[in-house]
Short mmCIF file of C-alpha atoms and ligand atoms in Angstrom, two decimals:
data_model
loop_
_atom_site.label_atom_id
_atom_site.label_comp_id
_atom_site.label_asym_id
_atom_site.label_seq_id
_atom_site.Cartn_x
_atom_site.Cartn_y
_atom_site.Cartn_z
CA MET A 1 -26.68 18.75 -2.98
CA ASN A 2 -23.09 17.47 -2.49
CA HIS A 3 -21.60 16.07 -5.66
CA LEU A 4 -19.36 13.05 -5.52
CA ALA A 5 -17.52 11.86 -8.63
CA VAL A 6 -14.74 9.71 -10.18
CA ILE A 7 -12.25 11.33 -12.50
CA GLY A 8 -10.14 9.69 -15.14
CA HIS A 9 -9.23 9.77 -18.79
CA PRO A 10 -10.92 7.64 -20.26
CA ILE A 11 -13.80 7.30 -17.77
CA GLN A 12 -16.84 6.40 -19.77
CA HIS A 13 -16.66 2.64 -18.77
CA SER A 14 -16.15 3.27 -15.00
CA LEU A 15 -18.52 1.24 -12.80
CA SER A 16 -18.03 3.45 -9.80
CA PRO A 17 -21.19 5.51 -10.32
CA VAL A 18 -23.27 2.26 -10.51
CA MET A 19 -22.08 0.99 -7.09
CA HIS A 20 -21.96 4.33 -5.41
CA MET A 21 -25.38 5.40 -6.52
CA ALA A 22 -26.76 2.02 -5.30
CA ALA A 23 -25.15 2.49 -1.96
CA LEU A 24 -26.34 6.11 -1.60
CA LYS A 25 -29.89 4.99 -2.37
CA ASP A 26 -29.62 2.14 0.14
CA LYS A 27 -28.47 4.40 2.88
CA GLU A 28 -31.26 7.04 1.84
CA LEU A 29 -28.62 9.48 1.00
CA SER A 30 -29.63 10.19 -2.66
CA ASP A 31 -31.14 13.53 -1.65
CA VAL A 32 -27.88 14.61 -0.11
CA TYR A 33 -25.27 13.30 -2.53
CA ASP A 34 -25.00 12.14 -6.24
CA TYR A 35 -22.12 10.42 -7.87
CA GLN A 36 -20.98 10.88 -11.48
CA ALA A 37 -18.06 10.03 -13.80
CA ILE A 38 -16.32 13.07 -14.96
CA HIS A 39 -13.89 13.00 -17.87
CA VAL A 40 -10.69 15.01 -16.89
CA GLN A 41 -7.82 15.19 -19.47
CA PRO A 42 -4.39 15.44 -17.86
CA THR A 43 -3.90 18.94 -18.94
CA LEU A 44 -7.25 20.03 -17.31
CA LEU A 45 -6.53 18.57 -13.92
CA PRO A 46 -5.54 21.91 -12.32
CA GLU A 47 -8.70 23.52 -13.56
CA PHE A 48 -10.81 20.59 -12.15
CA ILE A 49 -9.21 21.05 -8.75
CA GLU A 50 -9.66 24.83 -8.82
CA THR A 51 -13.34 24.60 -9.53
CA LEU A 52 -14.16 21.91 -6.94
CA ASN A 53 -15.99 24.23 -4.56
CA GLN A 54 -17.82 26.13 -7.39
CA LYS A 55 -19.07 22.82 -8.53
CA HIS A 56 -19.94 21.59 -4.98
CA ILE A 57 -17.82 18.51 -5.20
CA SER A 58 -17.23 17.16 -1.65
CA GLY A 59 -15.28 14.14 -2.67
CA PHE A 60 -14.09 12.21 -5.64
CA ASN A 61 -12.31 8.96 -6.64
CA VAL A 62 -9.34 9.10 -8.92
CA THR A 63 -8.41 6.69 -11.51
CA LEU A 64 -5.94 6.39 -14.37
CA PRO A 65 -3.89 8.59 -15.33
CA HIS A 66 -4.27 10.87 -12.39
CA LYS A 67 -3.48 8.72 -9.37
CA THR A 68 0.01 10.04 -8.84
CA THR A 69 -0.23 13.52 -10.54
CA ILE A 70 -3.06 14.47 -8.18
CA ILE A 71 -0.77 14.41 -5.20
CA LYS A 72 0.77 17.80 -5.75
CA TYR A 73 -2.76 19.49 -5.47
CA LEU A 74 -3.51 17.87 -2.06
CA ASP A 75 -3.02 19.14 1.49
CA THR A 76 -2.65 15.77 3.25
CA LEU A 77 -2.03 12.21 2.48
CA ASP A 78 -2.71 9.09 4.46
CA SER A 79 0.18 6.83 5.13
CA THR A 80 -0.72 4.30 2.38
CA ALA A 81 -1.15 6.93 -0.34
CA HIS A 82 2.17 8.54 0.87
CA ASP A 83 4.02 5.22 0.75
CA ILE A 84 2.80 4.10 -2.60
CA ALA A 85 2.61 7.61 -4.10
CA ALA A 86 -0.86 6.87 -5.45
CA VAL A 87 -4.29 8.31 -4.41
CA ASN A 88 -7.61 6.92 -5.40
CA THR A 89 -9.87 8.89 -3.03
CA VAL A 90 -9.87 12.74 -2.28
CA VAL A 91 -12.18 14.36 0.30
CA ASN A 92 -12.75 18.04 0.01
CA LYS A 93 -13.18 19.03 3.74
CA ASN A 94 -13.91 22.81 3.77
CA SER A 95 -11.45 23.35 0.82
CA GLU A 96 -8.79 21.21 2.54
CA LEU A 97 -8.04 18.32 0.05
CA LEU A 98 -7.46 15.13 1.97
CA GLY A 99 -5.88 12.20 -0.15
CA TYR A 100 -6.27 8.50 0.55
CA ASN A 101 -5.47 5.29 -1.06
CA THR A 102 -8.25 2.72 -0.48
CA ASP A 103 -6.93 0.38 -3.26
CA VAL A 104 -4.49 -1.50 -0.95
CA GLN A 105 -7.05 -2.26 1.81
CA GLY A 106 -9.65 -2.93 -0.81
CA PHE A 107 -7.43 -5.67 -2.30
CA ILE A 108 -6.88 -7.21 1.34
CA ASP A 109 -10.55 -6.96 2.19
CA SER A 110 -11.39 -8.83 -1.04
CA LEU A 111 -9.21 -11.77 0.08
CA ASP A 112 -10.67 -11.61 3.55
CA ASP A 113 -14.20 -11.56 2.31
CA ASN A 114 -13.44 -14.70 0.28
CA ASN A 115 -11.61 -16.44 3.20
CA PHE A 116 -8.33 -16.41 1.34
CA THR A 117 -5.41 -16.60 3.81
CA TYR A 118 -2.11 -14.73 3.02
CA LYS A 119 -0.19 -14.27 6.28
CA ASN A 120 3.03 -16.33 5.95
CA LYS A 121 1.85 -17.64 2.66
CA ARG A 122 3.85 -17.40 -0.55
CA ALA A 123 2.36 -15.29 -3.32
CA LEU A 124 3.45 -14.87 -6.93
CA VAL A 125 2.50 -11.46 -8.20
CA LEU A 126 2.30 -11.24 -12.00
CA GLY A 127 3.01 -7.60 -13.14
CA ALA A 128 4.79 -4.55 -11.78
CA GLY A 129 2.59 -1.76 -12.82
CA GLY A 130 0.43 0.58 -10.68
CA SER A 131 -1.93 -2.17 -9.52
CA ALA A 132 0.99 -4.41 -8.58
CA GLN A 133 2.27 -1.55 -6.18
CA ALA A 134 -1.02 -1.64 -4.21
CA VAL A 135 -1.09 -5.50 -4.13
CA VAL A 136 2.56 -5.91 -3.23
CA TYR A 137 2.42 -3.22 -0.51
CA GLY A 138 -0.71 -4.60 1.09
CA LEU A 139 0.47 -8.27 1.18
CA LEU A 140 3.98 -7.34 2.33
CA LYS A 141 2.50 -5.33 5.32
CA ALA A 142 0.26 -8.40 6.07
CA GLY A 143 3.21 -10.71 6.27
CA THR A 144 2.99 -12.46 2.88
CA ASN A 145 6.18 -13.65 1.15
CA ILE A 146 6.20 -12.12 -2.40
CA GLU A 147 7.67 -13.15 -5.69
CA ILE A 148 7.20 -10.93 -8.51
CA PHE A 149 7.29 -11.74 -12.31
CA ASN A 150 7.03 -9.10 -14.89
CA ARG A 151 7.55 -9.04 -18.64
CA THR A 152 10.00 -6.21 -18.21
CA ARG A 153 12.14 -7.44 -15.40
CA PHE A 154 13.64 -4.10 -14.68
CA LYS A 155 10.35 -2.76 -13.45
CA ALA A 156 9.90 -5.76 -11.17
CA GLU A 157 13.38 -5.01 -9.73
CA THR A 158 12.33 -1.40 -9.17
CA LEU A 159 9.24 -2.46 -7.32
CA LYS A 160 11.26 -4.88 -5.27
CA ASN A 161 13.91 -2.25 -4.30
CA ARG A 162 11.01 0.07 -3.37
CA PHE A 163 9.40 -2.25 -0.85
CA ASP A 164 12.30 -4.44 0.16
CA ALA A 165 12.30 -3.02 3.79
CA LEU A 166 8.68 -4.03 4.37
CA GLY A 167 9.24 -7.84 4.22
CA SER A 168 10.26 -10.85 2.00
CA ILE A 169 10.15 -9.91 -1.72
CA THR A 170 12.10 -11.48 -4.61
CA VAL A 171 12.05 -11.18 -8.39
CA GLN A 172 11.64 -14.31 -10.59
CA ARG A 173 13.88 -14.51 -13.57
CA ASN A 174 11.97 -17.43 -15.05
CA LEU A 175 8.24 -17.82 -14.50
CA LYS A 176 7.70 -20.79 -11.99
CA THR A 177 4.74 -21.46 -9.60
CA ASN A 178 5.81 -24.61 -7.76
CA ASP A 179 6.74 -22.61 -4.49
CA SER A 180 3.54 -20.46 -4.71
CA ASP A 181 0.37 -20.77 -2.56
CA LEU A 182 -1.30 -17.70 -4.13
CA ILE A 183 -1.08 -16.54 -7.76
CA ILE A 184 -2.24 -12.91 -8.39
CA ASN A 185 -2.47 -11.37 -11.80
CA THR A 186 -2.18 -7.49 -11.84
CA THR A 187 -1.23 -7.35 -15.48
CA SER A 188 -3.67 -6.34 -18.15
CA VAL A 189 -3.33 -9.68 -19.85
CA GLY A 190 -6.68 -11.26 -20.01
CA LEU A 191 -8.68 -8.16 -20.53
CA ASN A 192 -9.09 -9.28 -24.34
CA ASP A 193 -10.64 -12.51 -22.96
CA ILE A 194 -8.20 -14.35 -24.98
CA ASP A 195 -4.69 -14.40 -23.36
CA SER A 196 -3.49 -15.62 -20.00
CA PRO A 197 -0.38 -14.32 -18.19
CA LEU A 198 0.42 -17.77 -17.21
CA PRO A 199 0.76 -21.08 -19.22
CA ALA A 200 -1.86 -23.55 -18.27
CA ASP A 201 0.62 -26.15 -17.03
CA LEU A 202 1.82 -23.82 -14.36
CA ILE A 203 -1.54 -23.83 -12.63
CA SER A 204 -2.48 -26.73 -10.33
CA GLU A 205 -5.01 -27.46 -7.60
CA GLN A 206 -2.62 -26.37 -4.82
CA HIS A 207 -2.87 -22.74 -6.02
CA GLU A 208 -5.41 -20.10 -4.99
CA VAL A 209 -5.75 -17.80 -7.85
CA VAL A 210 -6.67 -14.02 -7.88
CA ASP A 211 -7.12 -11.87 -11.08
CA ILE A 212 -7.77 -8.25 -10.37
CA ILE A 213 -9.53 -8.01 -13.74
CA TYR A 214 -13.40 -8.16 -13.45
CA ASN A 215 -14.46 -7.54 -17.06
CA PRO A 216 -14.33 -10.23 -18.49
CA PHE A 217 -15.84 -11.73 -15.32
CA THR A 218 -13.87 -14.99 -15.73
CA THR A 219 -10.66 -14.31 -17.51
CA PRO A 220 -8.79 -17.01 -19.32
CA LEU A 221 -6.49 -17.36 -16.31
CA LEU A 222 -9.58 -18.00 -14.04
CA LYS A 223 -11.09 -20.32 -16.52
CA GLU A 224 -7.86 -22.39 -16.22
CA ALA A 225 -7.99 -22.14 -12.42
CA GLN A 226 -11.62 -23.40 -12.58
CA LYS A 227 -10.58 -26.30 -14.74
CA LYS A 228 -7.88 -27.24 -12.21
CA HIS A 229 -10.31 -27.03 -9.28
CA CYS A 230 -8.48 -24.17 -7.70
CA ARG A 231 -10.10 -21.54 -5.37
CA TYR A 232 -10.21 -18.27 -7.39
CA ILE A 233 -11.70 -14.87 -7.30
CA ASN A 234 -11.80 -11.99 -9.84
CA GLY A 235 -11.33 -8.24 -9.10
CA LEU A 236 -14.90 -7.35 -8.47
CA ASP A 237 -14.63 -7.68 -4.78
CA MET A 238 -11.54 -5.43 -4.73
CA LEU A 239 -13.51 -2.83 -6.82
CA ILE A 240 -16.31 -3.00 -4.25
CA SER A 241 -14.18 -2.94 -1.17
CA GLN A 242 -12.04 0.07 -2.23
CA GLY A 243 -15.24 1.82 -3.22
CA ALA A 244 -16.87 1.04 0.27
CA GLN A 245 -13.95 2.63 2.02
CA ALA A 246 -14.15 5.66 -0.16
CA PHE A 247 -17.98 5.85 0.47
CA LYS A 248 -17.26 5.88 4.29
CA LEU A 249 -14.66 8.65 3.71
CA PHE A 250 -17.08 10.68 1.76
CA THR A 251 -20.20 10.21 3.83
CA GLY A 252 -19.13 9.02 7.32
CA ILE A 253 -21.34 6.05 6.70
CA GLU A 254 -20.49 2.32 6.16
CA PRO A 255 -22.21 1.15 2.92
CA ASN A 256 -23.65 -2.16 2.37
CA LYS A 257 -21.21 -4.06 0.20
CA VAL A 258 -23.83 -6.68 -0.76
CA ILE A 259 -26.10 -3.97 -2.30
CA MET A 260 -23.01 -2.61 -4.17
CA LYS A 261 -22.33 -5.98 -5.55
CA GLU A 262 -25.95 -6.74 -6.62
CA ALA A 263 -25.90 -3.42 -8.48
CA LEU A 264 -22.72 -4.40 -10.37
CA LEU A 265 -23.86 -7.87 -11.15
CA SER A 266 -27.18 -6.58 -12.47
CA TYR A 267 -25.37 -4.03 -14.48
CA PHE A 268 -23.21 -6.70 -16.05
CA LYS A 269 -26.16 -8.85 -16.70
CA ASN A 270 -27.99 -5.94 -18.61
CA HIS A 271 -24.94 -4.89 -20.47
CA SER A 272 -23.19 -8.11 -21.57
CA SER A 273 -23.15 -8.57 -25.21
P1 LIG B 301 -1.91 -0.81 -13.99
O1 LIG B 301 -1.83 0.49 -13.40
O2 LIG B 301 -3.26 -1.29 -14.33
O3 LIG B 301 -1.11 -1.87 -13.25
P2 LIG B 301 0.28 -0.52 -15.80
O4 LIG B 301 0.98 0.31 -14.87
O5 LIG B 301 0.28 -0.08 -17.21
O6 LIG B 301 -1.18 -0.81 -15.43
O7 LIG B 301 0.89 -2.08 -15.77
C1 LIG B 301 0.40 -3.00 -16.66
C2 LIG B 301 1.15 -4.28 -16.22
O8 LIG B 301 0.70 -5.33 -17.22
C3 LIG B 301 2.76 -4.24 -16.38
O9 LIG B 301 3.22 -5.11 -15.48
C4 LIG B 301 2.96 -4.75 -17.85
O10 LIG B 301 4.18 -5.38 -18.08
P3 LIG B 301 5.35 -4.49 -18.53
O11 LIG B 301 5.87 -3.79 -17.33
O12 LIG B 301 6.35 -5.40 -19.09
O13 LIG B 301 4.92 -3.47 -19.50
C5 LIG B 301 1.91 -5.84 -17.78
N1 LIG B 301 1.50 -6.18 -19.21
C6 LIG B 301 0.65 -5.47 -20.11
N2 LIG B 301 0.67 -6.10 -21.32
C7 LIG B 301 1.37 -7.37 -21.25
C8 LIG B 301 1.67 -8.43 -22.06
N3 LIG B 301 1.16 -8.48 -23.21
N4 LIG B 301 2.37 -9.43 -21.58
C9 LIG B 301 2.87 -9.34 -20.29
N5 LIG B 301 2.62 -8.42 -19.37
C10 LIG B 301 1.88 -7.28 -19.85
#
């Protein structure tokens, strides 16, 4: 049996096992692979890496807080992981550790899957943390004009300076949306199901709205988008698409994203309070 995993700290709420196990079963690979969440504290990351072969772990996903610190243990990086200095997928190929970033393409695929267009469009990205890096990098490469707004403006400036060469990117001093086609929330505001990163009066029908949060399923930002009759998506399709690409890297087989989504939706249904 080959073991697959997702590592993080904390990790108990990860939904990756749900969607990967469903995809493995669907592709009749459950006898060859399993997928589990493994709690790895930052200080224990070296030990986890050293014992991969002993534990028969042939691949794993990486989430917070290890996405950048993992890099020094890897033998190769794909160009995206290299450029944004973040890895979310590692393949253990005969003890050679190959690092990938599937978050970037996962985000872009989630837009494509929902017929959101972004080439030559203007996107306002809220936030300048780890998730914003993936979103901004992917969109700039795809030819979107980006504006960033972040509570801490210095961090938005840093993000802009990092990716300036890739395309059109500016920092907003005062939050405004009248020039934006797309509004994308990458902040954690909304996780509490109470707050929105954007005042309601800044959202209108012209906007397409993306929140990369998927739990709550419809964040306060998306509820407002719904009220204003905007097209909107949450982060579930990004989660699925980054996972689908990781699955292909782990197994060589393209998973069925519909099956992965059904598994997640049914998990939500059974676990909602
Ligand atoms: P992630 O890796 O998920 O992006 P992160 O790197 O901690 O997480 O980034 C969180 C983002 O949410 C940041 O842009 C943060 O803004 P700051 O840079 O000012 O900290 C933003 N954020 C978190 N809580 C916020 C709040 N209450 N209001 C506005 N922005 C907030």
